[in-house]
Amino acid sequence: MAGELICDCSKRFASGFTIDATLRIPLDQAPVTVLFGASGSGKTTLLRLLAGLERPDSGSIQFREHVWHDSARGIHLPPQARRAGFVFQDYALFPHLTVADNVAFGAEPAAGQRLLDTFGLTDLGARLPRQISGGQQQRVALARALAAKPSLLLLDEPLSALDAATRARTRGELRHVLHESRVPSIVVTHDRMEAIALGDWMAVMIDGWIKQSGSVQDVFRHPAGPAVAESVGVENILPAEILSRHSGLLTLQIGGTPVECVDSGETSPVFACIRAEEVTITREPSPSSARNRFAGAVRAVSLEGALARVELDCGFPLVSLVTAQSAADLHLAPGDRVCAVVKATSVHVAAA
Amino acid sequence: MDWQAIALSLRLATVTTAILLLVGLPIAYWLTFSPRRWKFLVEAVVALPLVLPPTVLGFYVLIAIGPRSPIGALYSRLTGGLLPFSFEGLLLASVLYSLPFMVQPVAAAFAAVDRKFLEASWCLGIAPGATFRRVLVPLALPGIATGAILSFAHTLGEFGVVLMVGGNIAGVTRTVSISIYDQVQSLDYAAASETSLFLLAVSFLVLALTYALQRRILSVWPAN
């Protein structure tokens, strides 16, 4: 079907690792897909299968109306015929070529020059890759891939080679670039905040299998089973507006409730992300240094081994994970009025 | 000093190196990247001149290029000439004799180039041939320079193969090493010592140049 990337292929490696990926991405509804999973789960391998750098043992890959691979029919397009731009984890800039020659490598000269300008790299054009910073190298790698007019952009952990400070700034830039480029892209990451900040669509990979795919919010809110829930690990992703910012703190508004958190420079609209184990529950409003205290009602309590998962309604849905012991001590039952406490540093803000 | 022989040796070494660059780079590429299991056989054949006595190699080349062999017959039909005891025959033998000196350093240099640079080029739509020319060769340049210089020096000093295939025709096949042998046979030790010293100096200079070049090129393009 047009407008979709349909991958259903498997490959077994000499090490015994098997990748068996079934994935369907609606390219036109989801400009950016995040391929999420722990390291070693096969994300990079799947990306290489899509690019044509690895050949599946069986199955097929179809991109829009083009068949990229079909083992049954003996079809296997080489990377050159797929034109899937690949941004390598360490960028793989050609060390013997200048920045300008790198960007123009697979492009007509005019397109190379245009991308150089767009990415603000004109002044660096004569430098060699090793003479520029990591953040600049990342821009060169993106510009080089886009200059070749790719049909699909594949990015392997594009931010992982950067230091923490650069990463936060580059994340916003990257999202902007990916949306502006109008080229559907697949971004590999193991970072939850990156997944939330960059992705429209999300596929979760565990041990070589795609366990779940869907919109980013859906996957985080409704993980398909405990393995995915453990892998994605953020239960509370709440749409929020920024009310004010002062002295390094940000005040958000979530469903009418003000929430304080640390200012990471994002602008509205945002998601406030809170891990369930960071939400503690008290019966009465006791003194605490925590910034955020939300009065609410218990909706449901379910035991998960030694832990209890408590669903609250504080004007917005909030999930808390406490020990089964403390849930018992508090006599939590649906309908009870309680107070949820979250430290400001436990609220992570990601661009929506 | 036998300037004619020196000029001939330099010409032979230069043309041999040029041909080896054309022939050896594709062989090295195939040896490095082919998934074929039997490529170790080709590797062994290429390396044979390293261990074979030059007389053995020379003998087989002489048989192979003789007028009754298919190669020799084809050559004489195309050019009207004969390969044995000619410069062209000597050239063929030299190319075979120095093949491992080109292929081995170049294959090692190709293998040391990070594969992701080739993959990056393929994903940018660049065909394998153009990727070879635009990415692999520039990144393997120190290894290619080493191969070229070693081939040149090795050809300059060859003796046994020349004697078997080329004989000793002044201006056609009499190389420096043959000339030195002649001079010693005729007890002209003064001339032999002069020519030997010349060959020693050239060989030393060429090798010194190789190592100097290698260090400089490597420091210009660090592995990153």
Coordinates of C-alpha atoms in Angstrom, one line a residue:
Chain A
M1 CA 0.0 0.0 0.0
A2 CA 1.2 3.5 -0.8
G3 CA 2.3 5.7 2.1
E4 CA 3.6 2.9 4.2
L5 CA 6.8 1.2 5.1
I6 CA 6.1 -2.5 5.6
C7 CA 8.9 -4.6 7.0
D8 CA 8.5 -8.3 7.8
C9 CA 11.8 -10.0 7.7
S10 CA 14.2 -12.0 9.8
K11 CA 17.9 -12.6 9.9
R12 CA 19.9 -15.0 11.9
F13 CA 23.5 -14.1 12.8
A14 CA 26.4 -16.5 13.4
S15 CA 26.4 -15.4 17.1
G16 CA 22.9 -17.0 17.4
F17 CA 21.2 -13.6 17.7
T18 CA 18.0 -13.6 15.6
I19 CA 16.1 -10.5 14.5
D20 CA 12.5 -11.0 13.5
A21 CA 11.0 -7.7 12.8
T22 CA 7.4 -7.0 11.8
L23 CA 6.8 -3.3 11.4
R24 CA 4.3 -1.1 9.6
I25 CA 4.8 2.6 9.6
P26 CA 2.2 5.1 8.2
L27 CA 4.8 7.4 6.6
D28 CA 2.4 10.2 5.8
Q29 CA 0.8 10.5 9.3
A30 CA 4.1 9.9 11.2
P31 CA 7.0 12.0 9.8
V32 CA 9.3 10.8 12.6
T33 CA 9.3 7.2 13.9
V34 CA 11.3 6.3 16.9
L35 CA 12.8 2.8 17.0
F36 CA 13.1 2.3 20.8
G37 CA 14.9 -0.4 22.7
A38 CA 17.7 -1.3 25.1
S39 CA 21.2 -1.6 23.6
G40 CA 21.6 -5.0 22.0
S41 CA 18.0 -5.4 21.1
G42 CA 18.7 -5.2 17.4
K43 CA 17.7 -1.6 16.6
T44 CA 20.8 -0.9 14.6
T45 CA 20.5 -4.2 12.7
L46 CA 16.9 -3.4 11.7
L47 CA 18.1 0.0 10.4
R48 CA 20.8 -1.7 8.4
L49 CA 18.3 -4.2 7.0
L50 CA 16.1 -1.2 5.9
A51 CA 19.1 0.6 4.3
G52 CA 20.1 -2.5 2.4
L53 CA 23.4 -2.9 4.2
E54 CA 22.3 -6.3 5.5
R55 CA 20.4 -8.9 3.6
P56 CA 17.5 -10.6 5.4
D57 CA 17.4 -14.4 5.4
S58 CA 13.7 -14.4 4.7
G59 CA 10.8 -11.9 4.4
S60 CA 10.2 -8.7 2.6
I61 CA 10.6 -5.0 2.9
Q62 CA 8.3 -2.6 1.0
F63 CA 8.6 1.2 0.9
R64 CA 5.5 2.9 -0.5
E65 CA 5.0 1.2 -3.9
H66 CA 8.6 -0.1 -4.2
V67 CA 9.6 -3.5 -3.2
W68 CA 13.1 -3.2 -1.5
H69 CA 13.5 -6.8 -0.6
D70 CA 11.5 -10.0 -1.2
S71 CA 13.3 -13.2 -0.4
A72 CA 10.6 -15.3 -2.0
R73 CA 10.9 -13.5 -5.3
G74 CA 14.7 -13.1 -5.1
I75 CA 14.4 -9.3 -5.1
H76 CA 17.1 -7.3 -3.2
L77 CA 17.8 -3.7 -4.0
P78 CA 21.2 -2.4 -3.1
P79 CA 21.5 0.7 -0.9
Q80 CA 22.1 2.9 -4.0
A81 CA 18.7 2.0 -5.4
R82 CA 16.9 2.5 -2.1
R83 CA 18.3 6.0 -1.4
A84 CA 17.7 5.6 2.3
G85 CA 19.9 8.3 3.8
F86 CA 21.9 6.8 6.8
V87 CA 23.2 8.9 9.6
F88 CA 25.7 6.7 11.5
Q89 CA 26.1 6.8 15.2
D90 CA 29.5 8.5 15.0
Y91 CA 28.4 10.2 11.7
A92 CA 31.1 8.5 9.5
L93 CA 32.1 11.8 7.9
F94 CA 34.7 11.1 5.2
P95 CA 37.9 12.2 7.0
H96 CA 39.8 13.0 3.8
L97 CA 37.2 15.5 2.5
T98 CA 36.2 19.0 3.7
V99 CA 32.9 19.7 5.2
A100 CA 31.7 21.2 1.9
D101 CA 32.8 18.1 0.0
N102 CA 31.2 15.8 2.5
V103 CA 27.9 17.5 2.1
A104 CA 28.1 17.6 -1.7
F105 CA 29.3 14.0 -1.9
G106 CA 26.1 12.4 -3.1
A107 CA 24.5 15.5 -4.4
E108 CA 24.4 18.0 -7.3
P109 CA 26.7 20.9 -6.4
A110 CA 23.8 23.3 -6.1
A111 CA 22.0 21.1 -3.7
G112 CA 25.2 20.7 -1.6
Q113 CA 25.6 24.4 -1.4
R114 CA 22.0 25.0 -0.4
L115 CA 22.1 22.4 2.4
L116 CA 25.4 23.9 3.6
D117 CA 23.6 27.3 3.9
T118 CA 20.5 25.8 5.5
F119 CA 22.5 24.1 8.2
G120 CA 24.7 27.2 8.8
L121 CA 27.8 25.3 7.8
T122 CA 29.0 27.7 5.1
D123 CA 31.8 29.1 7.3
L124 CA 33.0 25.6 8.1
G125 CA 33.0 24.5 4.5
A126 CA 36.8 24.4 4.1
R127 CA 37.4 22.5 7.4
L128 CA 38.1 18.8 7.8
P129 CA 35.6 16.8 9.9
R130 CA 38.1 16.4 12.7
Q131 CA 38.5 20.1 13.0
I132 CA 34.9 20.7 14.0
S133 CA 32.9 19.9 17.1
G134 CA 30.6 16.9 17.7
G135 CA 27.5 19.0 17.3
Q136 CA 28.7 20.4 14.1
Q137 CA 29.7 16.9 12.8
Q138 CA 26.1 15.8 13.5
R139 CA 24.8 18.7 11.4
V140 CA 27.2 17.9 8.6
A141 CA 26.1 14.2 8.6
L142 CA 22.4 15.3 8.4
A143 CA 23.1 17.8 5.7
R144 CA 25.1 15.2 3.7
A145 CA 22.3 12.7 3.9
L146 CA 19.6 15.2 3.0
A147 CA 21.6 16.7 0.1
A148 CA 21.4 13.3 -1.7
K149 CA 17.6 13.7 -1.7
P150 CA 16.8 10.5 0.3
S151 CA 13.4 8.7 0.1
L152 CA 13.8 7.9 3.8
L153 CA 16.1 9.0 6.5
L154 CA 17.6 6.5 9.0
L155 CA 19.4 7.9 12.1
D156 CA 21.3 5.6 14.4
E157 CA 21.4 7.2 17.9
P158 CA 22.1 10.6 16.3
L159 CA 22.6 12.3 19.7
S160 CA 24.6 9.7 21.6
A161 CA 28.0 10.9 20.4
L162 CA 27.4 14.3 21.9
D163 CA 28.0 15.6 25.5
A164 CA 25.0 16.1 27.7
A165 CA 24.8 19.9 27.2
T166 CA 25.0 19.8 23.4
R167 CA 22.6 16.9 23.3
A168 CA 19.7 18.9 25.0
R169 CA 20.2 21.8 22.5
T170 CA 20.6 19.5 19.5
R171 CA 17.5 17.5 20.3
G172 CA 15.3 20.5 19.6
E173 CA 17.2 21.3 16.4
L174 CA 17.0 17.8 15.2
R175 CA 13.2 17.6 15.6
H176 CA 12.9 20.9 13.7
V177 CA 15.1 19.6 10.9
L178 CA 13.4 16.3 10.6
H179 CA 9.9 17.9 10.4
E180 CA 11.1 20.6 7.9
S181 CA 12.8 18.1 5.6
R182 CA 9.6 16.4 4.6
V183 CA 11.5 13.2 4.4
P184 CA 10.1 10.4 6.6
S185 CA 12.6 9.4 9.1
I186 CA 13.4 6.6 11.6
V187 CA 15.4 7.4 14.6
V188 CA 17.0 4.8 16.8
T189 CA 17.3 5.6 20.4
H190 CA 17.4 4.0 23.9
D191 CA 16.6 7.3 25.6
R192 CA 13.0 7.8 26.7
M193 CA 13.1 11.6 26.6
E194 CA 14.6 11.5 23.1
A195 CA 11.8 9.2 22.0
I196 CA 9.1 11.5 23.4
A197 CA 10.7 14.7 22.1
L198 CA 11.5 13.4 18.6
G199 CA 8.9 10.8 17.7
D200 CA 5.4 10.9 16.3
W201 CA 5.3 7.1 15.9
M202 CA 7.2 4.6 18.0
A203 CA 8.2 1.0 17.7
V204 CA 9.6 -0.9 20.7
M205 CA 12.2 -3.5 20.1
I206 CA 13.1 -6.2 22.6
D207 CA 15.5 -9.1 21.9
G208 CA 15.2 -8.7 18.1
W209 CA 11.4 -8.5 18.0
I210 CA 9.1 -5.5 17.5
K211 CA 6.9 -5.8 20.6
Q212 CA 4.7 -2.9 20.0
S213 CA 4.2 0.0 17.6
G214 CA 1.9 3.0 17.6
S215 CA 1.8 6.7 18.4
V216 CA 4.4 7.7 21.0
Q217 CA 1.7 8.6 23.6
D218 CA -0.1 5.4 23.1
V219 CA 2.9 3.2 23.6
F220 CA 3.9 5.0 26.8
R221 CA 0.4 5.1 28.2
H222 CA -0.7 1.7 27.2
P223 CA 2.4 -0.6 27.0
A224 CA 1.4 -4.0 25.5
G225 CA 2.6 -6.2 28.3
P226 CA 5.1 -6.0 31.1
A227 CA 8.2 -6.3 28.9
V228 CA 7.3 -3.2 26.9
A229 CA 6.2 -1.3 30.1
E230 CA 9.6 -2.1 31.7
S231 CA 11.4 -1.1 28.5
V232 CA 9.7 2.3 28.1
G233 CA 9.5 2.9 31.8
V234 CA 7.6 6.2 31.9
E235 CA 4.0 5.8 33.0
N236 CA 3.0 9.4 33.2
I237 CA 3.2 11.5 30.0
L238 CA 1.0 14.5 30.5
P239 CA 0.3 17.3 27.9
A240 CA 1.2 20.6 29.6
E241 CA 1.4 24.3 29.0
I242 CA 4.2 26.6 30.4
L243 CA 2.7 29.2 32.8
S244 CA 5.9 30.9 33.9
R245 CA 9.6 30.5 34.4
H246 CA 11.8 32.1 37.0
S247 CA 15.2 31.4 38.6
G248 CA 15.7 28.1 36.9
L249 CA 12.2 26.7 37.8
L250 CA 9.4 26.3 35.4
T251 CA 5.7 26.3 36.3
L252 CA 3.6 24.1 34.2
Q253 CA -0.1 23.7 34.0
I254 CA -1.4 20.2 33.7
G255 CA -5.2 20.0 33.3
G256 CA -5.6 23.2 35.4
T257 CA -3.2 22.1 38.1
P258 CA 0.1 24.1 38.5
V259 CA 3.2 21.8 38.5
E260 CA 6.7 23.0 39.3
C261 CA 9.8 21.5 37.6
V262 CA 13.3 22.3 36.6
D263 CA 13.6 24.6 33.5
S264 CA 15.4 22.8 30.6
G265 CA 14.7 25.6 28.1
E266 CA 11.7 23.9 26.3
T267 CA 8.9 26.1 25.0
S268 CA 5.1 25.3 25.0
P269 CA 3.5 23.0 24.3
V270 CA 5.3 20.3 26.2
F271 CA 4.9 16.9 27.8
A272 CA 5.6 16.5 31.6
C273 CA 7.0 13.1 32.1
I274 CA 7.0 11.5 35.5
R275 CA 8.0 7.9 36.3
A276 CA 5.5 6.1 38.5
E277 CA 8.0 5.3 41.2
E278 CA 8.7 9.0 41.6
V279 CA 5.1 9.6 42.7
T280 CA 4.7 9.0 46.5
I281 CA 1.3 8.8 48.2
T282 CA 0.4 10.2 51.7
R283 CA -2.9 10.2 53.5
E284 CA -2.7 13.7 55.1
P285 CA -0.9 16.8 54.0
S286 CA 2.3 16.5 56.0
P287 CA 5.2 18.9 55.7
S288 CA 7.5 17.9 52.9
S289 CA 10.2 19.7 50.9
A290 CA 8.6 18.4 47.7
R291 CA 7.4 21.1 45.5
N292 CA 4.4 19.4 44.0
R293 CA 1.5 18.1 46.1
F294 CA -1.7 17.0 44.3
A295 CA -4.9 16.2 46.1
G296 CA -6.8 13.4 44.3
A297 CA -8.8 10.2 44.5
V298 CA -7.6 6.6 44.1
R299 CA -9.1 5.1 41.0
A300 CA -7.6 1.6 41.1
V301 CA -5.0 -0.4 43.0
S302 CA -3.3 -3.5 41.4
L303 CA -0.6 -5.6 42.9
E304 CA 2.5 -6.3 40.7
G305 CA 4.6 -8.6 42.8
A306 CA 6.2 -6.7 45.6
L307 CA 4.9 -3.4 44.1
A308 CA 1.5 -1.9 43.9
R309 CA 0.4 0.2 41.0
V310 CA -2.0 2.9 42.1
E311 CA -4.0 4.9 39.5
L312 CA -5.0 8.3 40.8
D313 CA -7.2 11.1 39.5
C314 CA -5.7 14.5 40.6
G315 CA -7.6 16.5 37.9
F316 CA -5.3 14.6 35.5
P317 CA -4.5 10.9 35.5
L318 CA -1.4 10.0 37.5
V319 CA 0.1 6.5 38.0
S320 CA 2.1 5.8 41.2
L321 CA 4.2 2.8 42.0
V322 CA 4.6 2.1 45.7
T323 CA 5.6 -1.1 47.6
A324 CA 2.8 -3.5 48.3
Q325 CA 3.7 -3.0 52.0
S326 CA 3.1 0.8 52.0
A327 CA -0.1 0.3 50.0
A328 CA -1.3 -2.0 52.7
D329 CA -0.2 0.4 55.5
L330 CA -2.1 3.2 53.8
H331 CA -5.2 1.0 53.4
L332 CA -5.6 2.3 49.8
A333 CA -8.9 1.6 48.2
P334 CA -10.7 3.0 45.2
G335 CA -12.5 6.3 46.0
D336 CA -10.1 7.2 48.9
R337 CA -8.9 10.8 49.0
V338 CA -5.1 11.0 49.1
C339 CA -2.2 13.3 48.3
A340 CA 0.3 12.6 45.6
V341 CA 3.8 14.1 46.1
V342 CA 6.3 14.6 43.3
K343 CA 9.7 16.4 43.6
A344 CA 10.3 19.2 41.1
T345 CA 13.4 17.4 39.9
S346 CA 11.3 14.3 39.0
V347 CA 9.2 16.1 36.5
H348 CA 11.0 15.9 33.1
V349 CA 9.9 18.3 30.4
A350 CA 10.0 17.3 26.7
A351 CA 8.9 19.3 23.7
A352 CA 5.5 18.1 22.4
Chain B
M1 CA 78.9 2.7 -14.7
D2 CA 76.5 1.0 -17.1
W3 CA 74.1 3.9 -17.5
Q4 CA 72.2 2.0 -20.2
A5 CA 71.4 -0.8 -17.8
I6 CA 70.5 1.7 -15.1
A7 CA 68.1 3.5 -17.4
L8 CA 66.6 0.2 -18.5
S9 CA 66.1 -1.0 -14.9
L10 CA 64.4 2.4 -14.0
R11 CA 62.1 2.1 -17.0
L12 CA 61.2 -1.5 -16.2
A13 CA 60.5 -0.7 -12.5
T14 CA 58.4 2.4 -13.5
V15 CA 56.2 0.6 -16.0
T16 CA 55.9 -2.5 -13.8
T17 CA 54.7 -0.3 -10.9
A18 CA 52.2 1.4 -13.1
I19 CA 50.8 -1.9 -14.4
L20 CA 50.7 -3.3 -10.8
L21 CA 48.7 -0.2 -9.7
L22 CA 46.1 -1.0 -12.4
V23 CA 46.1 -4.8 -11.7
G24 CA 46.9 -5.0 -8.0
L25 CA 44.3 -2.6 -6.6
P26 CA 41.3 -4.6 -8.0
I27 CA 42.9 -7.9 -6.9
A28 CA 43.4 -6.4 -3.4
Y29 CA 39.8 -5.1 -3.4
W30 CA 38.5 -8.5 -4.3
L31 CA 40.7 -10.3 -1.7
T32 CA 39.5 -7.9 1.0
F33 CA 35.8 -7.7 0.3
S34 CA 34.8 -10.9 -1.5
P35 CA 32.7 -13.3 0.6
R36 CA 34.0 -16.3 -1.4
R37 CA 35.4 -19.0 0.7
W38 CA 38.0 -20.1 -1.7
K39 CA 39.7 -16.7 -1.9
F40 CA 42.5 -18.1 0.3
L41 CA 43.6 -20.0 -2.8
V42 CA 44.0 -16.8 -4.7
E43 CA 45.8 -15.3 -1.8
A44 CA 48.3 -18.2 -1.9
V45 CA 48.8 -17.8 -5.6
V46 CA 49.4 -14.1 -5.3
A47 CA 52.0 -14.7 -2.5
L48 CA 53.8 -17.5 -4.4
P49 CA 56.6 -15.2 -5.7
L50 CA 57.6 -14.5 -2.1
V51 CA 58.7 -18.0 -1.5
L52 CA 59.4 -19.4 -5.0
P53 CA 63.0 -19.3 -6.3
P54 CA 63.0 -16.6 -9.0
T55 CA 64.5 -19.2 -11.4
V56 CA 61.4 -21.4 -10.9
L57 CA 59.0 -18.5 -11.6
G58 CA 61.2 -17.4 -14.5
F59 CA 61.2 -20.9 -16.0
Y60 CA 57.4 -21.2 -15.9
V61 CA 57.0 -17.7 -17.3
L62 CA 59.4 -18.6 -20.1
I63 CA 57.4 -21.7 -21.0
A64 CA 54.1 -19.8 -20.7
I65 CA 55.2 -17.0 -23.1
G66 CA 57.0 -19.2 -25.6
P67 CA 55.9 -19.1 -29.2
R68 CA 54.2 -22.5 -28.9
S69 CA 52.1 -21.5 -25.9
P70 CA 48.7 -19.9 -26.3
I71 CA 49.9 -16.6 -24.8
G72 CA 53.0 -16.5 -26.9
A73 CA 51.1 -17.5 -30.1
L74 CA 48.5 -14.8 -29.5
Y75 CA 51.1 -12.2 -28.8
S76 CA 53.1 -13.0 -32.0
R77 CA 49.9 -13.0 -34.0
L78 CA 48.9 -9.5 -32.6
T79 CA 52.3 -7.9 -32.7
G80 CA 54.5 -10.1 -34.9
G81 CA 57.1 -10.2 -32.2
L82 CA 58.1 -12.8 -29.6
L83 CA 57.9 -12.4 -25.8
P84 CA 60.9 -14.3 -24.6
F85 CA 64.1 -12.2 -24.4
S86 CA 62.2 -9.0 -25.1
F87 CA 61.4 -6.0 -22.8
E88 CA 57.7 -6.9 -22.9
G89 CA 58.3 -10.4 -21.8
L90 CA 60.5 -9.1 -19.0
L91 CA 57.7 -6.7 -18.0
L92 CA 55.2 -9.5 -17.8
A93 CA 57.5 -11.6 -15.6
S94 CA 58.3 -8.5 -13.4
V95 CA 54.6 -7.8 -12.9
L96 CA 54.0 -11.4 -11.7
Y97 CA 57.2 -11.4 -9.6
S98 CA 56.3 -8.1 -7.7
L99 CA 52.5 -8.8 -7.5
P100 CA 52.6 -9.7 -3.7
F101 CA 54.6 -6.5 -3.0
M102 CA 51.7 -4.5 -4.3
V103 CA 48.7 -6.6 -3.3
Q104 CA 49.6 -7.3 0.3
P105 CA 50.2 -3.8 1.6
V106 CA 47.2 -2.5 -0.4
A107 CA 44.9 -5.3 0.9
A108 CA 46.0 -4.6 4.4
A109 CA 45.3 -0.9 3.9
F110 CA 41.8 -1.6 2.4
A111 CA 41.0 -3.9 5.3
A112 CA 42.0 -1.1 7.8
V113 CA 39.5 1.4 6.2
D114 CA 36.4 1.4 8.4
R115 CA 33.6 -0.2 6.4
K116 CA 31.1 2.4 7.5
F117 CA 32.8 4.9 5.2
L118 CA 32.0 2.7 2.2
E119 CA 28.5 2.1 3.5
A120 CA 28.0 5.8 4.0
S121 CA 28.9 6.3 0.4
W122 CA 26.6 3.5 -0.9
C123 CA 23.7 5.0 1.1
L124 CA 24.4 8.4 -0.6
G125 CA 23.7 6.6 -3.9
I126 CA 27.3 6.2 -5.0
A127 CA 28.0 3.0 -7.0
P128 CA 30.6 0.5 -5.7
G129 CA 33.1 1.5 -8.5
A130 CA 32.9 5.2 -7.7
T131 CA 33.0 4.5 -4.0
F132 CA 36.3 2.6 -4.6
R133 CA 37.7 5.6 -6.4
R134 CA 36.3 8.4 -4.1
V135 CA 36.5 6.8 -0.7
L136 CA 38.5 3.6 -0.5
V137 CA 41.6 4.6 -2.5
P138 CA 42.0 8.0 -0.8
L139 CA 41.7 6.5 2.6
A140 CA 44.1 3.7 1.8
L141 CA 46.6 6.0 0.1
P142 CA 49.5 5.3 2.6
G143 CA 49.2 1.6 1.9
I144 CA 49.0 2.1 -1.8
A145 CA 52.1 4.3 -1.7
T146 CA 53.9 1.6 0.2
G147 CA 52.9 -1.0 -2.3
A148 CA 54.0 1.1 -5.2
I149 CA 57.4 1.9 -3.7
L150 CA 58.1 -1.7 -2.6
S151 CA 57.1 -3.0 -6.1
F152 CA 59.4 -0.4 -7.7
A153 CA 62.4 -1.3 -5.4
H154 CA 61.8 -5.0 -5.8
T155 CA 61.7 -4.8 -9.6
L156 CA 64.8 -2.6 -9.6
G157 CA 66.7 -5.4 -7.8
E158 CA 65.4 -8.5 -9.5
F159 CA 67.9 -10.9 -11.0
G160 CA 66.9 -14.5 -11.4
V161 CA 63.7 -13.9 -13.2
V162 CA 65.4 -11.5 -15.6
L163 CA 68.1 -14.0 -16.3
M164 CA 65.6 -16.7 -17.2
V165 CA 63.1 -14.7 -19.2
G166 CA 65.1 -11.8 -20.5
G167 CA 68.6 -13.1 -20.9
N168 CA 71.3 -10.5 -21.3
I169 CA 70.7 -8.2 -24.3
A170 CA 72.2 -4.7 -23.8
G171 CA 69.5 -2.0 -24.0
V172 CA 66.7 -4.5 -24.2
T173 CA 66.9 -6.8 -21.2
R174 CA 70.3 -6.2 -19.5
T175 CA 69.2 -4.7 -16.1
V176 CA 71.5 -3.3 -13.4
S177 CA 71.7 -6.5 -11.5
I178 CA 72.7 -8.5 -14.6
S179 CA 75.2 -5.8 -15.5
I180 CA 76.8 -6.2 -12.0
Y181 CA 77.0 -9.9 -12.6
D182 CA 78.6 -9.4 -15.9
Q183 CA 81.1 -7.0 -14.5
V184 CA 82.1 -9.5 -11.7
Q185 CA 82.4 -12.3 -14.3
S186 CA 84.8 -10.2 -16.3
L187 CA 86.7 -9.4 -13.1
D188 CA 85.9 -5.7 -13.4
Y189 CA 85.5 -5.2 -9.7
A190 CA 85.7 -1.4 -9.8
A191 CA 82.7 -1.1 -12.1
A192 CA 80.8 -3.7 -10.1
S193 CA 81.4 -1.9 -6.9
E194 CA 80.3 1.4 -8.5
T195 CA 77.0 0.0 -9.8
S196 CA 76.4 -1.9 -6.6
L197 CA 76.8 1.2 -4.5
F198 CA 74.4 3.0 -6.8
L199 CA 71.8 0.3 -6.4
L200 CA 72.3 0.2 -2.6
A201 CA 71.9 4.0 -2.4
V202 CA 68.7 4.1 -4.6
S203 CA 67.2 1.2 -2.6
F204 CA 67.9 2.9 0.7
L205 CA 66.5 6.2 -0.5
V206 CA 63.4 4.6 -1.8
L207 CA 62.7 2.7 1.5
A208 CA 63.5 5.8 3.6
L209 CA 61.1 7.7 1.5
T210 CA 58.4 5.1 2.0
Y211 CA 58.6 5.2 5.8
A212 CA 58.8 9.0 5.9
L213 CA 55.8 9.3 3.6
Q214 CA 53.8 6.8 5.6
R215 CA 54.3 8.7 8.8
R216 CA 53.4 12.0 7.3
I217 CA 50.3 10.8 5.5
L218 CA 49.2 9.0 8.6
S219 CA 49.5 12.1 10.7
V220 CA 47.5 14.1 8.1
W221 CA 44.6 11.6 8.2
P222 CA 44.3 10.1 11.6
A223 CA 41.9 7.2 11.9
N224 CA 38.7 8.7 13.2

